[in-house]
mmCIF file of C-alpha atoms and ligand atoms in Angstrom:
data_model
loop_
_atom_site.group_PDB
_atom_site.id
_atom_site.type_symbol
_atom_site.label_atom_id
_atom_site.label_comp_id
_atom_site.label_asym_id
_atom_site.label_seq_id
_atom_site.Cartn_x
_atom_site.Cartn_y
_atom_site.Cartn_z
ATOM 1 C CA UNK R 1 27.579 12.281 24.571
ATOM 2 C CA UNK R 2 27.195 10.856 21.159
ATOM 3 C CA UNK R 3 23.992 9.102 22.090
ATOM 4 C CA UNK R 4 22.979 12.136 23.509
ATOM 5 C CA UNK R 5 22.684 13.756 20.367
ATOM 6 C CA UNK R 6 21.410 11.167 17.961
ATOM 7 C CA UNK R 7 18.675 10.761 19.921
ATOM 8 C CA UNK R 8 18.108 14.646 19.332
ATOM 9 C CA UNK R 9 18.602 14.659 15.898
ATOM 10 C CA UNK R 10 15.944 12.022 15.977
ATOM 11 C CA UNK R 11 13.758 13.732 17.649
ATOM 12 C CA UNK R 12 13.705 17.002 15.798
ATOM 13 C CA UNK R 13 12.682 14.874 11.912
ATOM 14 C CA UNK R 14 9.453 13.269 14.199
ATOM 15 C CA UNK R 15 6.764 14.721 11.873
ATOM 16 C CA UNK R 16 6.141 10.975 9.599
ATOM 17 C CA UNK R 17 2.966 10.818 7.693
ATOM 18 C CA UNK R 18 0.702 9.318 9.126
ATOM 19 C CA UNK R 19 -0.160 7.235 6.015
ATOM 20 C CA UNK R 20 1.955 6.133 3.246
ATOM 21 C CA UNK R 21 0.592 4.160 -0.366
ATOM 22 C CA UNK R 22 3.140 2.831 -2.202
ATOM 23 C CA UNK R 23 2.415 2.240 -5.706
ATOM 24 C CA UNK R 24 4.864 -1.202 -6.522
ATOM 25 C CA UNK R 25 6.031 -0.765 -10.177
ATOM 26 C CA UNK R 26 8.649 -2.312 -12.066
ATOM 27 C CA UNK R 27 9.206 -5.816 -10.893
ATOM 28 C CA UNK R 28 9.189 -7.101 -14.327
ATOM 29 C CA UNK R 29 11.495 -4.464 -15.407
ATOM 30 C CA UNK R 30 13.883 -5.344 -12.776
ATOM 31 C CA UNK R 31 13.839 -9.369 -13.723
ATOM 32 C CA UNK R 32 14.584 -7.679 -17.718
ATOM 33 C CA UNK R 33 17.065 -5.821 -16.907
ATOM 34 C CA UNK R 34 18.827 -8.570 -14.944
ATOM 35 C CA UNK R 35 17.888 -11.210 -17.966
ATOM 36 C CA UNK R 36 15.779 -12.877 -15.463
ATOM 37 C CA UNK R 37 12.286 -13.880 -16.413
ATOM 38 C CA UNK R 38 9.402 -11.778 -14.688
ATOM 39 C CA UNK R 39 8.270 -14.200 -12.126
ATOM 40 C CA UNK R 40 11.891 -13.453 -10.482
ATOM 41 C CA UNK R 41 10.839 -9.708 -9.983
ATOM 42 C CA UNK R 42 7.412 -11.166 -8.438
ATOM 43 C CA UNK R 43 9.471 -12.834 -5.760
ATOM 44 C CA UNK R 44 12.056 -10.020 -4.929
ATOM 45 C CA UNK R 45 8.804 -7.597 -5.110
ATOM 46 C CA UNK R 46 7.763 -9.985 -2.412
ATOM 47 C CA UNK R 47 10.551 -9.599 -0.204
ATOM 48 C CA UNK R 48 10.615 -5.934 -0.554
ATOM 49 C CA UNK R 49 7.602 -5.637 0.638
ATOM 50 C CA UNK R 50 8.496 -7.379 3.465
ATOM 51 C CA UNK R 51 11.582 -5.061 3.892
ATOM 52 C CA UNK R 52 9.408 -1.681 3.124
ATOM 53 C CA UNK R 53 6.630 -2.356 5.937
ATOM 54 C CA UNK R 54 9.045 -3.290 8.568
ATOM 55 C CA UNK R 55 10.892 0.229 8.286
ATOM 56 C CA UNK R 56 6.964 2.061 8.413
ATOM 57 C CA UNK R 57 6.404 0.500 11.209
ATOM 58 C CA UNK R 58 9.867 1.294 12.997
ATOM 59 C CA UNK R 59 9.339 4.464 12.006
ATOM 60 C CA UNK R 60 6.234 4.731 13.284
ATOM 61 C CA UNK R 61 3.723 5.215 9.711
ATOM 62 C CA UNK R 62 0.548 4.420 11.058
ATOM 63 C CA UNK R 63 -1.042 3.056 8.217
ATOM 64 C CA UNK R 64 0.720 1.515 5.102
ATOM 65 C CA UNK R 65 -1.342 1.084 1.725
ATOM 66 C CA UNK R 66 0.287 -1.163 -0.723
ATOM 67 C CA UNK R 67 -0.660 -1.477 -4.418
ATOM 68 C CA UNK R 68 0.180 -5.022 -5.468
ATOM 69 C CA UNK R 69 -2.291 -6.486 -8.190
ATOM 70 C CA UNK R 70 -5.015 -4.207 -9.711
ATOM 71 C CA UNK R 71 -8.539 -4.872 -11.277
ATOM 72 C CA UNK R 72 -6.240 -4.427 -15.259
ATOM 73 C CA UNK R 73 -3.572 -7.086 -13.680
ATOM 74 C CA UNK R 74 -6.036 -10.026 -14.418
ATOM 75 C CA UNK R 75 -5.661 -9.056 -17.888
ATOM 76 C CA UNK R 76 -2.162 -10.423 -17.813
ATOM 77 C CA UNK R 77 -1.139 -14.269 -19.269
ATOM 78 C CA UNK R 78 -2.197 -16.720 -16.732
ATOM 79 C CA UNK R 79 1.089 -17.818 -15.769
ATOM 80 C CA UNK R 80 1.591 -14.816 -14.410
ATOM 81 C CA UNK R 81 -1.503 -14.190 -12.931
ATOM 82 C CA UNK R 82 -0.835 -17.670 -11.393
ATOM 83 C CA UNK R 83 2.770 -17.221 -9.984
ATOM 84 C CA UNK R 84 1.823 -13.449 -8.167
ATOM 85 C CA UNK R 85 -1.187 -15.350 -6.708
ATOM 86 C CA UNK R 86 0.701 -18.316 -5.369
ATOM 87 C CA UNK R 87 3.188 -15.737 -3.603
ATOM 88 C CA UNK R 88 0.397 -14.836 -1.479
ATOM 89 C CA UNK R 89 -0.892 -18.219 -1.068
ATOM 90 C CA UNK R 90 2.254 -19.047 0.070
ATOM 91 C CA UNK R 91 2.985 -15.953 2.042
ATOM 92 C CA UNK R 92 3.473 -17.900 5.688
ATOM 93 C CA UNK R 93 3.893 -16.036 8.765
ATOM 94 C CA UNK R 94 2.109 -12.931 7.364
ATOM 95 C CA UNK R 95 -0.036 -13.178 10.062
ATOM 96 C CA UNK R 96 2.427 -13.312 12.976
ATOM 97 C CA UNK R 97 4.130 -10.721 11.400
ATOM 98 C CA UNK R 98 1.679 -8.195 12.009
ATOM 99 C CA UNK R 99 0.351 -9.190 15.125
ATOM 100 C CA UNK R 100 3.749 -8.928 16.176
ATOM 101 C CA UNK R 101 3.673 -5.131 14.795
ATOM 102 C CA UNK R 102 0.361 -5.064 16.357
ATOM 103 C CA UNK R 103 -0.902 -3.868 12.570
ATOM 104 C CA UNK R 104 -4.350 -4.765 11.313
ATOM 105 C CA UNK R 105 -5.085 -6.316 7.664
ATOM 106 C CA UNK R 106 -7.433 -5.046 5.797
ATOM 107 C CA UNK R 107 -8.259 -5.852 1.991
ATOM 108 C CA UNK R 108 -8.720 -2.909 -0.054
ATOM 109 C CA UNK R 109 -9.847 -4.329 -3.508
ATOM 110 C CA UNK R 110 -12.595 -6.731 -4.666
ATOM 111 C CA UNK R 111 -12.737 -10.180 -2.552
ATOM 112 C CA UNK R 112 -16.017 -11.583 -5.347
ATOM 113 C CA UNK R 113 -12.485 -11.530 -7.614
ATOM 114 C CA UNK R 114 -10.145 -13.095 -6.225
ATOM 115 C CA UNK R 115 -10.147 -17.173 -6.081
ATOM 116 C CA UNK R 116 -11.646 -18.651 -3.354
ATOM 117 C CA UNK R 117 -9.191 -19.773 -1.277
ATOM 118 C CA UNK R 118 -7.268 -16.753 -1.547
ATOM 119 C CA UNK R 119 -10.551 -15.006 -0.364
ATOM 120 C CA UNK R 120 -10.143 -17.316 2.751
ATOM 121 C CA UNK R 121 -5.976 -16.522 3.416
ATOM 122 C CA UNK R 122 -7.548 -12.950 3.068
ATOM 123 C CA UNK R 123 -10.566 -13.142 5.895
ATOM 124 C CA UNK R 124 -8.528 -15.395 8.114
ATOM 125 C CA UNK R 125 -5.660 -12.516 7.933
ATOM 126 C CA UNK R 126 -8.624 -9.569 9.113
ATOM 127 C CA UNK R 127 -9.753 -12.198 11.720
ATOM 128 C CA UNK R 128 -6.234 -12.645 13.083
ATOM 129 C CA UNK R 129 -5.019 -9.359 13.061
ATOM 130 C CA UNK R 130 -9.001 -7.549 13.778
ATOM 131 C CA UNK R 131 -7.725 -6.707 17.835
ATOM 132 C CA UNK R 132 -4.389 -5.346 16.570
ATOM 133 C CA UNK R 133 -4.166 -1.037 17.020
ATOM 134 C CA UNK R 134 -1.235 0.136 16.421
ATOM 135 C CA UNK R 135 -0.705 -0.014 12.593
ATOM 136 C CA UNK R 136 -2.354 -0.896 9.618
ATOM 137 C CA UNK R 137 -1.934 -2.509 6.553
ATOM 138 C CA UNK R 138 -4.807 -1.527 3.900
ATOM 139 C CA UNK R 139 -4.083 -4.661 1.587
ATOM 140 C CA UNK R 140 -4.862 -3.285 -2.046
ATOM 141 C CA UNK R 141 -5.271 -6.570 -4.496
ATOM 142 C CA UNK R 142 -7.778 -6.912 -6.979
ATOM 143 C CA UNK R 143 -8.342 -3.254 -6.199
ATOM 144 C CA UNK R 144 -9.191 -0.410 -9.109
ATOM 145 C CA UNK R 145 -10.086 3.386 -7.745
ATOM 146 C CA UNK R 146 -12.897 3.339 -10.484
ATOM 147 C CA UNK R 147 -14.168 0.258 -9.752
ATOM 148 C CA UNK R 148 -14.176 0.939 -6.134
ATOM 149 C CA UNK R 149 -16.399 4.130 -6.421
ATOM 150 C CA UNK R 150 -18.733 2.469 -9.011
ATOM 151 C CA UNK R 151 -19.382 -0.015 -5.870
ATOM 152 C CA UNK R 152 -20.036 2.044 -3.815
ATOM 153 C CA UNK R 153 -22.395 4.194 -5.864
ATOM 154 C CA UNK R 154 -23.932 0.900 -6.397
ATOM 155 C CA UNK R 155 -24.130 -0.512 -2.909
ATOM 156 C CA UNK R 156 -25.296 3.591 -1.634
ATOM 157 C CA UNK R 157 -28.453 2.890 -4.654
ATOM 158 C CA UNK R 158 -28.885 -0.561 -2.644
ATOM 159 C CA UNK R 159 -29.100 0.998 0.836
ATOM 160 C CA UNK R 160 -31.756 3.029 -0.894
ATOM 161 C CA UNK R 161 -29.435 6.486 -0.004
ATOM 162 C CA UNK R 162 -31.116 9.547 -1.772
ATOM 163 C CA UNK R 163 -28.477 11.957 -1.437
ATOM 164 C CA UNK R 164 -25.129 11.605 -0.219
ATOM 165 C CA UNK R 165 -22.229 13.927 1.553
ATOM 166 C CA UNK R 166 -18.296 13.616 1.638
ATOM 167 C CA UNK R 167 -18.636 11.677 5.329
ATOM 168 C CA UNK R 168 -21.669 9.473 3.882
ATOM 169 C CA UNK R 169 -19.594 8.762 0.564
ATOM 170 C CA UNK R 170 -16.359 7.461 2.205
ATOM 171 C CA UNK R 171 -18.148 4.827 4.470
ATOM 172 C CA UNK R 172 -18.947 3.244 1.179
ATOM 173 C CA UNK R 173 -15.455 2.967 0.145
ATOM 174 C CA UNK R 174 -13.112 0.067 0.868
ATOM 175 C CA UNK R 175 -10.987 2.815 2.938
ATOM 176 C CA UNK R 176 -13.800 3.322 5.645
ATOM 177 C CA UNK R 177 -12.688 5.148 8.532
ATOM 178 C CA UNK R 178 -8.918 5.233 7.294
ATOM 179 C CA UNK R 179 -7.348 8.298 7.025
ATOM 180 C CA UNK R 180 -5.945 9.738 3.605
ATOM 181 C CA UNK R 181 -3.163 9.066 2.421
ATOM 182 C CA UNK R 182 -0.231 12.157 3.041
ATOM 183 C CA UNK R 183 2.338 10.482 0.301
ATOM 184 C CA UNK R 184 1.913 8.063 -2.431
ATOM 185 C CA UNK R 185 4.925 6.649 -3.495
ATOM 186 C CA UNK R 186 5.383 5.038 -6.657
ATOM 187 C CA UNK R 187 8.204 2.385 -7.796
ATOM 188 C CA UNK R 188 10.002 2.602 -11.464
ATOM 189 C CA UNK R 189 9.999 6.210 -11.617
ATOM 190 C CA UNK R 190 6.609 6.208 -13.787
ATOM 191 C CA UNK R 191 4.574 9.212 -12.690
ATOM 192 C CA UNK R 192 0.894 8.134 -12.797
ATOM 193 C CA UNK R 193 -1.650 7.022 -10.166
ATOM 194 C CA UNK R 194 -2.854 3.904 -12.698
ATOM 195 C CA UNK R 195 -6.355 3.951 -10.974
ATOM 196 C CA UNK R 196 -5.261 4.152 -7.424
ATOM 197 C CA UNK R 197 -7.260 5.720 -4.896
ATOM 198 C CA UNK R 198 -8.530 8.539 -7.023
ATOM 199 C CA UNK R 199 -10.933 9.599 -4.478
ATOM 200 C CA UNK R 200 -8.321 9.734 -1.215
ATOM 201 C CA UNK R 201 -5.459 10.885 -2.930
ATOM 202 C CA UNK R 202 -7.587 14.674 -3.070
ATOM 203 C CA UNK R 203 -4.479 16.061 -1.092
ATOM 204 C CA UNK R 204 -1.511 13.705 -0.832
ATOM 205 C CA UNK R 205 1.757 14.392 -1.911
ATOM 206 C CA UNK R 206 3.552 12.538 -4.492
ATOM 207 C CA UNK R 207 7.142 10.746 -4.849
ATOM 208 C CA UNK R 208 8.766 8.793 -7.109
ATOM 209 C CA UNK R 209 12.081 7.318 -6.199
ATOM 210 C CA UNK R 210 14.367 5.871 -9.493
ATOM 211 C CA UNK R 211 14.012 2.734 -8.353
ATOM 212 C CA UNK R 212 12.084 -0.681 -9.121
ATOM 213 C CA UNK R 213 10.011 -1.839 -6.034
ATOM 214 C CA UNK R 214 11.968 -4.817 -5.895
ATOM 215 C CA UNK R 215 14.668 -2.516 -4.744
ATOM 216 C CA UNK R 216 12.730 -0.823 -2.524
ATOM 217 C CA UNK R 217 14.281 -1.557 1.248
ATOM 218 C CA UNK R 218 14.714 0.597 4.468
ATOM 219 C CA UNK R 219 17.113 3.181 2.776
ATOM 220 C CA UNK R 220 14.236 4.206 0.459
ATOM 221 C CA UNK R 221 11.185 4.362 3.023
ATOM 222 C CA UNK R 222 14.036 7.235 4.687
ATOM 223 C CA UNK R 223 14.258 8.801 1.991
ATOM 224 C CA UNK R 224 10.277 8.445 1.250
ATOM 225 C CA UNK R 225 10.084 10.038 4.586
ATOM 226 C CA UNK R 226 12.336 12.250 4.160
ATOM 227 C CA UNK R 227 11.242 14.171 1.173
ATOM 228 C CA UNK R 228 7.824 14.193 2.495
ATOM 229 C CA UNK R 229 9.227 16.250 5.941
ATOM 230 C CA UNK R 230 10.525 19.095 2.899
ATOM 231 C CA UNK R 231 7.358 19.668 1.418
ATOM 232 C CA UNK R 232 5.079 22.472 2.944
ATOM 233 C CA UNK R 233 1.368 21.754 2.919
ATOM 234 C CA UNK R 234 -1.179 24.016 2.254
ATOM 235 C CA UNK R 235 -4.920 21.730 1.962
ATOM 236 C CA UNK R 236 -5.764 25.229 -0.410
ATOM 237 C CA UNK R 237 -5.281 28.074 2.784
ATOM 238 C CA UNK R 238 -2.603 30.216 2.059
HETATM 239 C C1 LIG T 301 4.421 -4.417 -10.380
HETATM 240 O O1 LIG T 301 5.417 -4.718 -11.298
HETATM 241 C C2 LIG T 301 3.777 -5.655 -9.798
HETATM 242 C C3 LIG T 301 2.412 -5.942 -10.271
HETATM 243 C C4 LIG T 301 1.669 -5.152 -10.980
HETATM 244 C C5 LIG T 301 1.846 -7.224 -9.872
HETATM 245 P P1 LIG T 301 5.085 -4.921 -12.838
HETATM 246 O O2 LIG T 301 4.781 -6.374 -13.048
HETATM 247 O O3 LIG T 301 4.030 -3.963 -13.291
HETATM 248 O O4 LIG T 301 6.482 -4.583 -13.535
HETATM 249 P P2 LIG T 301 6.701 -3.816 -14.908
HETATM 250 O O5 LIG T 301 5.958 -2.501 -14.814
HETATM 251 O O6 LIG T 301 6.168 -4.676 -15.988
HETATM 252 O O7 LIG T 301 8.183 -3.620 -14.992
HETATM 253 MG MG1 LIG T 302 4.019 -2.076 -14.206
#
């Protein structure tokens, strides 16, 4: 009988968004507060990210967009610059990982930025994971909202584009034919968007856990999700 009923309970809390950004804040705070030195919140931010997309996935978020180094990040001390960049360099397995998920990588930021073989990691990860359907993880590393829409006002002046709608806009944007965002999420407590997706976050709903991302795990994607199945949506009907 018990089994019986979990699974109800389960069913009845079924409405997940169907895309969560997570803004990851705070691993240097966490490394402070522990008297560690930064890099050590770089790593553990590493491993909770790990730990955050699993649970999406489980839970069935279609698409995942994760905020890890912005366009302003480069204007940290090299070292540090260095060490976040050589986590990703030596990120192994990311690749099996999501084909295993059956989640598709895609790079939301500025590839010209990022050092070449980086750039690379990054194509060879779209290439791998370009059949996968499920899922998707939109990638956001040397990625700035304003930056972004400065592109693509650039790259629409290219094309020779004259005038432009909503639906003509977005296919310029590193988000093409993603869906909005329904929650962004942001680590550390800090209640700002810091240049993230200005232009898709137009109607998502915002939370922001107590917590450094490092200590971001399963627990707090529930209770992500959670808080997101209270609030009542409106897109400006009554
Ligand atoms: C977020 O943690 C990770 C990156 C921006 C790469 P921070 O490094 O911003 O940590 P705090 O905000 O200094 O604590
Ligand atoms: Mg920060």
């Amino acid at each position: 009988m018990a089994w019986f009923k979990r699974k109800n309970k389960e069913q009845k809390s079924q409405v997940v968004p169907r895309h969560i950004a997570f803004i990851a804040d705070g691993n240097g705070r966490w490394a402070t507060e522990k008297g560690l030195p930064r890099f050590e919140g770089h790593k553990s931010g590493k491993e909770a990210i790990k730990k955050v997309l699993d649970r999406c996935y489980e839970r069935g978020i279609e698409i995942v967009s994760l905020f890890c180094f912005s366009t302003e990040n480069f204007n940290r001390p090299k070292e540090e610059v260095d060490y976040i960049f050589n986590l990703f360099r030596n990120w192994e397995g990311l690749a099996e990982s999501l084909i295993k998920r059956d989640a598709k990588f895609r790079l939301m930021g500025d590839l010209g930025l990022i050092p070449e073989d980086i750039q690379e990691k990054l194509k060879e990860l779209t290439e791998k994971t370009a059949d996968c359907k499920t899922h998707v993880l939109n990638f956001g590393f040397a990625y700035g909202a304003r930056h972004e829409i400065v592109n693509a006002v650039n790259n629409l002046i290219k094309d020779g584009v004259k005038e432009v709608t909503e639906e003509i806009f977005e296919k310029y944007l590193y988000t093409a034919g993603l869906a909005d965002p329904d929650l962004i999420v942001r680590a550390s407590g800090e209640q700002r968007l810091s240049n993230f997706m200005l232009y898709q976050a137009a109607y998502a709903e915002f939370y922001f856990p107590q917590k450094y991302w490092p200590d971001f795990d399963a627990k707090v994607v529930d209770e992500c999700i959670e808080a997101y199945q209270k609030r009542k949506r409106r897109f400006g009907k009554v």
